[in-house]
mmCIF file of C-alpha atoms in Angstrom:
data_model
loop_
_atom_site.group_PDB
_atom_site.id
_atom_site.type_symbol
_atom_site.label_atom_id
_atom_site.label_comp_id
_atom_site.label_asym_id
_atom_site.label_seq_id
_atom_site.Cartn_x
_atom_site.Cartn_y
_atom_site.Cartn_z
ATOM 1 C CA MET A 1 0.230 26.531 -11.517
ATOM 2 C CA SER A 2 -2.544 25.120 -10.523
ATOM 3 C CA ASP A 3 -2.031 22.881 -7.147
ATOM 4 C CA SER A 4 -2.669 19.714 -9.094
ATOM 5 C CA VAL A 5 -0.395 20.853 -11.802
ATOM 6 C CA ASP A 6 2.817 21.916 -9.076
ATOM 7 C CA ALA A 7 1.701 18.314 -7.544
ATOM 8 C CA PHE A 8 2.608 16.539 -10.833
ATOM 9 C CA PHE A 9 5.655 18.206 -11.633
ATOM 10 C CA SER A 10 6.841 17.265 -7.701
ATOM 11 C CA LYS A 11 6.591 13.363 -9.068
ATOM 12 C CA LEU A 12 9.057 14.406 -11.811
ATOM 13 C CA ASP A 13 12.136 14.814 -9.285
ATOM 14 C CA LEU A 14 13.294 17.316 -11.552
ATOM 15 C CA THR A 15 15.533 20.094 -10.333
ATOM 16 C CA GLU A 16 14.770 23.721 -10.133
ATOM 17 C CA TYR A 17 15.999 24.572 -13.236
ATOM 18 C CA GLU A 18 14.657 21.568 -15.226
ATOM 19 C CA GLU A 19 11.139 22.170 -13.995
ATOM 20 C CA ALA A 20 11.078 26.132 -14.842
ATOM 21 C CA ALA A 21 12.147 25.071 -18.271
ATOM 22 C CA LEU A 22 10.226 22.018 -18.928
ATOM 23 C CA GLU A 23 7.013 24.369 -17.553
ATOM 24 C CA GLU A 24 7.799 27.341 -19.950
ATOM 25 C CA LEU A 25 8.346 24.963 -22.873
ATOM 26 C CA LEU A 26 4.906 23.685 -22.342
ATOM 27 C CA LEU A 27 3.945 26.806 -22.435
ATOM 28 C CA LEU A 28 5.756 28.104 -25.587
ATOM 29 C CA GLY A 29 5.441 24.848 -27.657
ATOM 30 C CA ARG A 30 9.059 25.423 -29.037
ATOM 31 C CA THR A 31 11.919 27.262 -29.086
ATOM 32 C CA THR A 32 15.635 27.658 -28.705
ATOM 33 C CA ALA A 33 17.819 27.157 -25.912
ATOM 34 C CA PRO A 34 19.179 30.717 -25.541
ATOM 35 C CA ASP A 35 15.573 31.891 -25.844
ATOM 36 C CA LEU A 36 14.259 29.671 -22.931
ATOM 37 C CA ALA A 37 16.998 30.614 -20.877
ATOM 38 C CA GLU A 38 16.324 34.442 -21.249
ATOM 39 C CA ALA A 39 12.654 33.424 -20.379
ATOM 40 C CA THR A 40 13.643 31.243 -17.591
ATOM 41 C CA GLY A 41 16.021 33.149 -16.148
ATOM 42 C CA ILE A 42 18.130 30.164 -15.965
ATOM 43 C CA PRO A 43 22.018 30.745 -16.773
ATOM 44 C CA LYS A 44 22.996 30.531 -20.540
ATOM 45 C CA ALA A 45 26.062 28.254 -19.380
ATOM 46 C CA ARG A 46 23.515 25.726 -17.676
ATOM 47 C CA ILE A 47 20.401 25.817 -20.362
ATOM 48 C CA TYR A 48 22.083 23.238 -22.384
ATOM 49 C CA GLY A 49 22.731 20.830 -19.642
ATOM 50 C CA VAL A 50 19.073 21.175 -18.248
ATOM 51 C CA LEU A 51 17.500 20.740 -21.805
ATOM 52 C CA ASP A 52 19.736 17.391 -22.284
ATOM 53 C CA SER A 53 18.710 15.949 -18.870
ATOM 54 C CA LEU A 54 15.209 16.707 -20.025
ATOM 55 C CA SER A 55 15.731 15.213 -23.091
ATOM 56 C CA GLU A 56 17.062 12.118 -21.645
ATOM 57 C CA ALA A 57 14.158 11.948 -19.562
ATOM 58 C CA GLY A 58 11.941 11.371 -22.832
ATOM 59 C CA PHE A 59 9.921 14.678 -21.821
ATOM 60 C CA VAL A 60 12.027 16.890 -24.495
ATOM 61 C CA LYS A 61 12.435 16.525 -27.988
ATOM 62 C CA VAL A 62 15.503 17.820 -30.147
ATOM 63 C CA ILE A 63 14.853 19.128 -33.132
ATOM 64 C CA PRO A 64 18.074 19.681 -35.297
ATOM 65 C CA GLY A 65 19.087 22.516 -37.332
ATOM 66 C CA ARG A 66 21.151 26.175 -37.104
ATOM 67 C CA PRO A 67 20.090 27.018 -34.235
ATOM 68 C CA LYS A 68 18.461 23.421 -32.404
ATOM 69 C CA GLN A 69 15.443 24.170 -31.578
ATOM 70 C CA TYR A 70 13.210 22.328 -28.242
ATOM 71 C CA GLN A 71 9.842 21.137 -28.214
ATOM 72 C CA PRO A 72 7.719 19.427 -25.373
ATOM 73 C CA HIS A 73 6.349 16.084 -25.822
ATOM 74 C CA ASP A 74 2.890 15.923 -25.657
ATOM 75 C CA PRO A 75 1.774 16.082 -22.037
ATOM 76 C CA SER A 76 0.166 12.540 -21.985
ATOM 77 C CA GLU A 77 3.597 11.475 -23.561
ATOM 78 C CA ILE A 78 5.151 12.967 -20.643
ATOM 79 C CA VAL A 79 3.085 11.444 -17.969
ATOM 80 C CA ASP A 80 3.496 7.759 -19.600
ATOM 81 C CA ARG A 81 7.449 8.353 -19.677
ATOM 82 C CA ALA A 82 7.220 9.670 -16.431
ATOM 83 C CA ILE A 83 5.762 6.880 -14.950
ATOM 84 C CA THR A 84 7.910 4.338 -17.494
ATOM 85 C CA ASN A 85 10.746 6.392 -15.910
ATOM 86 C CA ARG A 86 9.926 5.462 -12.526
ATOM 87 C CA GLN A 87 9.272 1.480 -13.200
ATOM 88 C CA ASP A 88 12.800 1.532 -14.813
ATOM 89 C CA ALA A 89 14.238 2.725 -11.912
ATOM 90 C CA TYR A 90 12.358 0.505 -10.031
ATOM 91 C CA GLU A 91 13.594 -2.415 -12.062
ATOM 92 C CA GLN A 92 16.918 -0.970 -12.039
ATOM 93 C CA PHE A 93 17.068 -0.929 -8.102
ATOM 94 C CA LYS A 94 15.504 -4.542 -7.612
ATOM 95 C CA HIS A 95 18.420 -6.065 -10.120
ATOM 96 C CA ASP A 96 21.615 -4.158 -8.140
ATOM 97 C CA VAL A 97 19.660 -5.768 -4.669
ATOM 98 C CA ASP A 98 19.279 -9.414 -6.274
ATOM 99 C CA ARG A 99 22.787 -9.131 -7.139
ATOM 100 C CA VAL A 100 23.995 -8.647 -3.818
ATOM 101 C CA ALA A 101 21.179 -9.880 -1.815
ATOM 102 C CA GLU A 102 22.392 -13.803 -1.193
ATOM 103 C CA SER A 103 25.820 -12.426 -0.343
ATOM 104 C CA PHE A 104 23.954 -10.346 2.516
ATOM 105 C CA ILE A 105 21.616 -13.048 3.972
ATOM 106 C CA ASP A 106 24.760 -15.863 3.967
ATOM 107 C CA SER A 107 26.612 -12.982 6.102
ATOM 108 C CA TYR A 108 23.752 -11.951 8.561
ATOM 109 C CA THR A 109 21.606 -15.322 8.833
ATOM 110 C CA PRO A 110 23.885 -17.139 10.765
ATOM 111 C CA VAL A 111 23.717 -14.258 13.228
ATOM 112 C CA GLN A 112 19.623 -14.310 13.441
ATOM 113 C CA ASP A 113 20.005 -18.183 14.138
ATOM 114 C CA ARG A 114 22.052 -17.999 17.004
ATOM 115 C CA SER A 115 19.674 -15.891 18.782
ATOM 116 C CA VAL A 116 16.552 -18.017 18.408
ATOM 117 C CA ASP A 117 17.173 -20.704 21.206
ATOM 118 C CA GLU A 118 17.438 -17.257 23.392
ATOM 119 C CA LEU A 119 13.392 -16.261 22.196
ATOM 120 C CA SER A 120 10.945 -17.292 24.985
ATOM 121 C CA PRO A 121 7.862 -19.428 23.593
ATOM 122 C CA THR A 122 5.828 -15.905 23.296
ATOM 123 C CA GLU A 123 8.277 -14.112 21.666
ATOM 124 C CA ASP A 124 8.464 -16.933 19.029
ATOM 125 C CA LEU A 125 4.649 -16.943 18.225
ATOM 126 C CA PHE A 126 4.201 -13.026 17.508
ATOM 127 C CA HIS A 127 5.720 -10.193 18.152
ATOM 128 C CA VAL A 128 3.349 -6.820 18.916
ATOM 129 C CA VAL A 129 3.163 -3.303 16.987
ATOM 130 C CA ASP A 130 1.270 -0.187 17.984
ATOM 131 C CA VAL A 131 -2.244 0.383 16.995
ATOM 132 C CA GLY A 132 -2.989 3.178 14.336
ATOM 133 C CA GLU A 133 -0.157 3.365 11.011
ATOM 134 C CA PRO A 134 1.858 0.735 12.412
ATOM 135 C CA SER A 135 -0.776 -1.775 12.615
ATOM 136 C CA GLU A 136 -2.316 -0.587 9.387
ATOM 137 C CA ARG A 137 0.871 -0.809 7.859
ATOM 138 C CA GLU A 138 0.629 -4.503 8.911
ATOM 139 C CA THR A 139 -2.359 -4.779 7.794
ATOM 140 C CA ARG A 140 -1.181 -3.621 4.114
ATOM 141 C CA ARG A 141 1.054 -5.862 3.977
ATOM 142 C CA LEU A 142 -0.697 -9.009 4.368
ATOM 143 C CA LEU A 143 -3.183 -8.182 1.915
ATOM 144 C CA ARG A 144 -0.354 -7.464 -0.517
ATOM 145 C CA GLU A 145 1.676 -10.907 0.468
ATOM 146 C CA ALA A 146 -1.881 -12.844 0.650
ATOM 147 C CA ASP A 147 -2.227 -15.749 -2.226
ATOM 148 C CA GLN A 148 -5.579 -17.179 -1.890
ATOM 149 C CA LYS A 149 -7.798 -16.193 0.956
ATOM 150 C CA VAL A 150 -7.962 -12.839 3.358
ATOM 151 C CA CYS A 151 -10.509 -12.924 6.527
ATOM 152 C CA MET A 152 -10.967 -9.938 8.397
ATOM 153 C CA LEU A 153 -12.747 -9.496 11.492
ATOM 154 C CA THR A 154 -13.793 -5.526 11.865
ATOM 155 C CA LYS A 155 -16.320 -3.142 13.908
ATOM 156 C CA SER A 156 -16.952 -0.901 11.165
ATOM 157 C CA PHE A 157 -13.546 -1.562 8.801
ATOM 158 C CA GLY A 158 -13.024 2.560 9.675
ATOM 159 C CA TYR A 159 -9.486 1.961 8.278
ATOM 160 C CA ILE A 160 -10.371 0.887 4.748
ATOM 161 C CA GLU A 161 -8.932 4.404 3.450
ATOM 162 C CA THR A 162 -5.559 3.469 4.280
ATOM 163 C CA VAL A 163 -5.521 -0.003 3.612
ATOM 164 C CA GLY A 164 -8.084 0.199 0.337
ATOM 165 C CA PRO A 165 -5.005 0.522 -2.475
ATOM 166 C CA ALA A 166 -3.389 -2.724 -1.162
ATOM 167 C CA MET A 167 -6.947 -4.725 -1.094
ATOM 168 C CA ARG A 168 -7.583 -3.429 -4.588
ATOM 169 C CA GLU A 169 -4.212 -5.211 -5.433
ATOM 170 C CA ALA A 170 -5.184 -8.538 -3.843
ATOM 171 C CA VAL A 171 -8.973 -8.453 -5.337
ATOM 172 C CA ASP A 172 -7.264 -8.183 -8.793
ATOM 173 C CA ARG A 173 -4.786 -10.890 -7.814
ATOM 174 C CA GLY A 174 -7.777 -13.150 -7.303
ATOM 175 C CA VAL A 175 -7.469 -13.222 -3.460
ATOM 176 C CA ILE A 176 -10.956 -14.172 -2.013
ATOM 177 C CA ILE A 177 -11.570 -11.475 0.804
ATOM 178 C CA ASN A 178 -14.198 -12.445 3.251
ATOM 179 C CA ILE A 179 -15.286 -9.228 5.905
ATOM 180 C CA LEU A 180 -17.106 -9.952 9.318
ATOM 181 C CA MET A 181 -18.705 -6.922 10.476
ATOM 182 C CA LEU A 182 -20.080 -6.380 14.017
ATOM 183 C CA SER A 183 -23.912 -5.451 13.973
ATOM 184 C CA GLN A 184 -24.759 -2.268 13.966
ATOM 185 C CA GLU A 185 -27.141 -2.700 17.087
ATOM 186 C CA HIS A 186 -23.575 -3.364 19.144
ATOM 187 C CA LEU A 187 -21.857 -0.342 17.887
ATOM 188 C CA THR A 188 -22.277 3.730 18.891
ATOM 189 C CA THR A 189 -24.340 5.791 16.460
ATOM 190 C CA GLU A 190 -21.002 7.656 14.757
ATOM 191 C CA ASN A 191 -20.024 3.741 14.137
ATOM 192 C CA SER A 192 -22.871 2.720 13.222
ATOM 193 C CA ARG A 193 -23.202 5.616 10.504
ATOM 194 C CA GLN A 194 -19.672 4.835 9.500
ATOM 195 C CA GLN A 195 -19.921 1.209 8.967
ATOM 196 C CA GLN A 196 -23.140 1.846 6.939
ATOM 197 C CA GLU A 197 -21.149 4.178 4.455
ATOM 198 C CA ILE A 198 -18.219 1.986 4.270
ATOM 199 C CA ARG A 199 -20.362 -1.005 3.336
ATOM 200 C CA SER A 200 -21.863 0.939 0.753
ATOM 201 C CA VAL A 201 -18.693 1.756 -0.423
ATOM 202 C CA LEU A 202 -17.465 -2.132 -0.266
ATOM 203 C CA ALA A 203 -20.486 -2.903 -2.662
ATOM 204 C CA GLU A 204 -19.716 -0.153 -5.040
ATOM 205 C CA GLN A 205 -16.037 -0.557 -5.246
ATOM 206 C CA PHE A 206 -15.108 -4.051 -4.229
ATOM 207 C CA PRO A 207 -17.977 -6.388 -5.163
ATOM 208 C CA SER A 208 -16.171 -9.389 -4.995
ATOM 209 C CA VAL A 209 -15.743 -9.142 -1.506
ATOM 210 C CA THR A 210 -18.162 -10.586 0.870
ATOM 211 C CA VAL A 211 -19.503 -8.795 4.130
ATOM 212 C CA ARG A 212 -21.582 -10.257 6.625
ATOM 213 C CA VAL A 213 -22.219 -9.335 10.118
ATOM 214 C CA THR A 214 -22.269 -11.074 13.600
ATOM 215 C CA ASP A 215 -24.448 -10.271 16.804
ATOM 216 C CA ARG A 216 -21.763 -11.854 18.828
ATOM 217 C CA VAL A 217 -19.847 -9.248 20.387
ATOM 218 C CA LEU A 218 -15.918 -10.152 19.367
ATOM 219 C CA PRO A 219 -13.649 -10.433 21.897
ATOM 220 C CA TRP A 220 -10.941 -9.831 19.057
ATOM 221 C CA ARG A 221 -10.252 -7.834 15.430
ATOM 222 C CA GLY A 222 -7.669 -8.197 13.545
ATOM 223 C CA THR A 223 -6.989 -9.902 9.862
ATOM 224 C CA PHE A 224 -5.097 -13.374 8.946
ATOM 225 C CA VAL A 225 -4.265 -14.367 5.539
ATOM 226 C CA ASP A 226 -3.876 -18.340 3.499
ATOM 227 C CA PRO A 227 -4.957 -19.992 6.644
ATOM 228 C CA ASP A 228 -4.000 -23.801 5.880
ATOM 229 C CA LEU A 229 -5.495 -26.711 8.475
ATOM 230 C CA HIS A 230 -1.998 -28.602 7.634
ATOM 231 C CA TYR A 231 -0.191 -25.636 9.339
ATOM 232 C CA GLU A 232 1.728 -24.780 6.158
ATOM 233 C CA THR A 233 1.186 -21.039 5.586
ATOM 234 C CA GLY A 234 -0.472 -18.350 7.102
ATOM 235 C CA GLN A 235 -0.221 -14.922 8.766
ATOM 236 C CA GLY A 236 -2.404 -12.506 10.812
ATOM 237 C CA LEU A 237 -2.603 -9.842 12.566
ATOM 238 C CA LEU A 238 -4.975 -9.757 16.171
ATOM 239 C CA LEU A 239 -6.006 -7.103 18.111
ATOM 240 C CA VAL A 240 -7.620 -7.683 21.558
ATOM 241 C CA GLU A 241 -10.848 -5.842 22.594
ATOM 242 C CA GLN A 242 -9.955 -3.269 24.992
ATOM 243 C CA GLU A 243 -12.703 -0.739 24.787
ATOM 244 C CA GLU A 244 -11.402 0.957 27.885
ATOM 245 C CA VAL A 245 -7.966 1.856 26.807
ATOM 246 C CA PRO A 246 -7.384 4.583 24.352
ATOM 247 C CA ASN A 247 -6.499 3.548 21.020
ATOM 248 C CA HIS A 248 -2.841 5.109 21.052
ATOM 249 C CA LEU A 249 -2.215 3.069 23.856
ATOM 250 C CA ARG A 250 -3.086 -0.582 22.812
ATOM 251 C CA GLN A 251 -0.696 -3.048 20.650
ATOM 252 C CA ALA A 252 -1.680 -5.415 18.328
ATOM 253 C CA ALA A 253 0.067 -8.745 17.801
ATOM 254 C CA VAL A 254 1.194 -9.846 14.570
ATOM 255 C CA THR A 255 1.928 -13.683 14.141
ATOM 256 C CA GLU A 256 3.598 -15.595 11.223
ATOM 257 C CA ASN A 257 2.849 -18.912 13.043
ATOM 258 C CA PRO A 258 0.680 -20.848 10.880
ATOM 259 C CA ALA A 259 -0.869 -23.174 13.830
ATOM 260 C CA PHE A 260 -1.748 -20.611 15.440
ATOM 261 C CA VAL A 261 -3.831 -18.815 12.290
ATOM 262 C CA ALA A 262 -5.327 -22.150 11.791
ATOM 263 C CA GLY A 263 -6.795 -21.847 15.087
ATOM 264 C CA LEU A 264 -7.995 -18.134 14.461
ATOM 265 C CA TRP A 265 -9.376 -19.131 11.178
ATOM 266 C CA GLN A 266 -11.178 -22.183 12.479
ATOM 267 C CA TYR A 267 -12.956 -19.697 15.193
ATOM 268 C CA PHE A 268 -13.703 -16.966 12.197
ATOM 269 C CA ASP A 269 -15.329 -20.042 9.924
ATOM 270 C CA LEU A 270 -18.247 -21.162 13.163
ATOM 271 C CA LEU A 271 -18.576 -17.437 13.026
ATOM 272 C CA TRP A 272 -18.929 -16.614 9.575
ATOM 273 C CA ASN A 273 -20.793 -20.157 8.923
ATOM 274 C CA HIS A 274 -23.092 -20.272 11.675
ATOM 275 C CA GLU A 275 -23.007 -16.896 13.454
ATOM 276 C CA SER A 276 -23.762 -14.103 11.192
ATOM 277 C CA ARG A 277 -25.791 -13.539 8.383
ATOM 278 C CA SER A 278 -25.264 -11.421 4.846
ATOM 279 C CA VAL A 279 -25.884 -7.819 4.760
ATOM 280 C CA GLY A 280 -28.841 -6.821 4.473
ATOM 281 C CA SER A 281 -30.374 -9.810 6.243
ATOM 282 C CA VAL A 282 -32.827 -9.318 8.795
#
């Protein structure tokens, strides 16, 4: 098998025998269980169970007769059925979790409530995560949970590859996304080149996303969503600028405090409207 075909089979969650049987059927087109067992080396005592599982999954159809024959569905149908199977499994999982979630929440919420009084104001305001995959994971979460607006303050948006799918989901939901980048004159040659490439990607793949640049050297970077001056909604991730500290030693603050997010948004809004320019402007 080619790497891409092998990769597809690995997504189907098949047993070794099921994968071997399906691959051979796709090559043969139609055959009987004994002939397939001989072609694949699958024990004859197991072959019928293997074919039944593939049939139940919707990958193989059974043709009645004496003897019965087995034929794979068209490859495109197998792809569609694989996706449907995974969606069905998720819906069943969601149903099972929803059925017991209320009991779980009722059981443990009192414990969480008892600890609230012990938290310091700082802990209540935000918690910290490491910069890198943890902070990028939080950024993806913010994008997926955004309802109306996302504001991003970044140097060159070098992490777009890891958050791009979540940003696409937000755009498709109609979420407004504004990205404020640092002017290239303040960047290293490598960061400047990277920013130019990413701005091209944004223009091509995310035309609804608005990008502006600022000449102000920013004291922080981050992402926040759904700011509200009534302090009812808002979440954010904040990374203070520390050039002398390597990324792997840095931390980012995650906040769900609407008032804190409203303050960040007002700072962002001032920069956006009064100290930045559209991409391409002189």
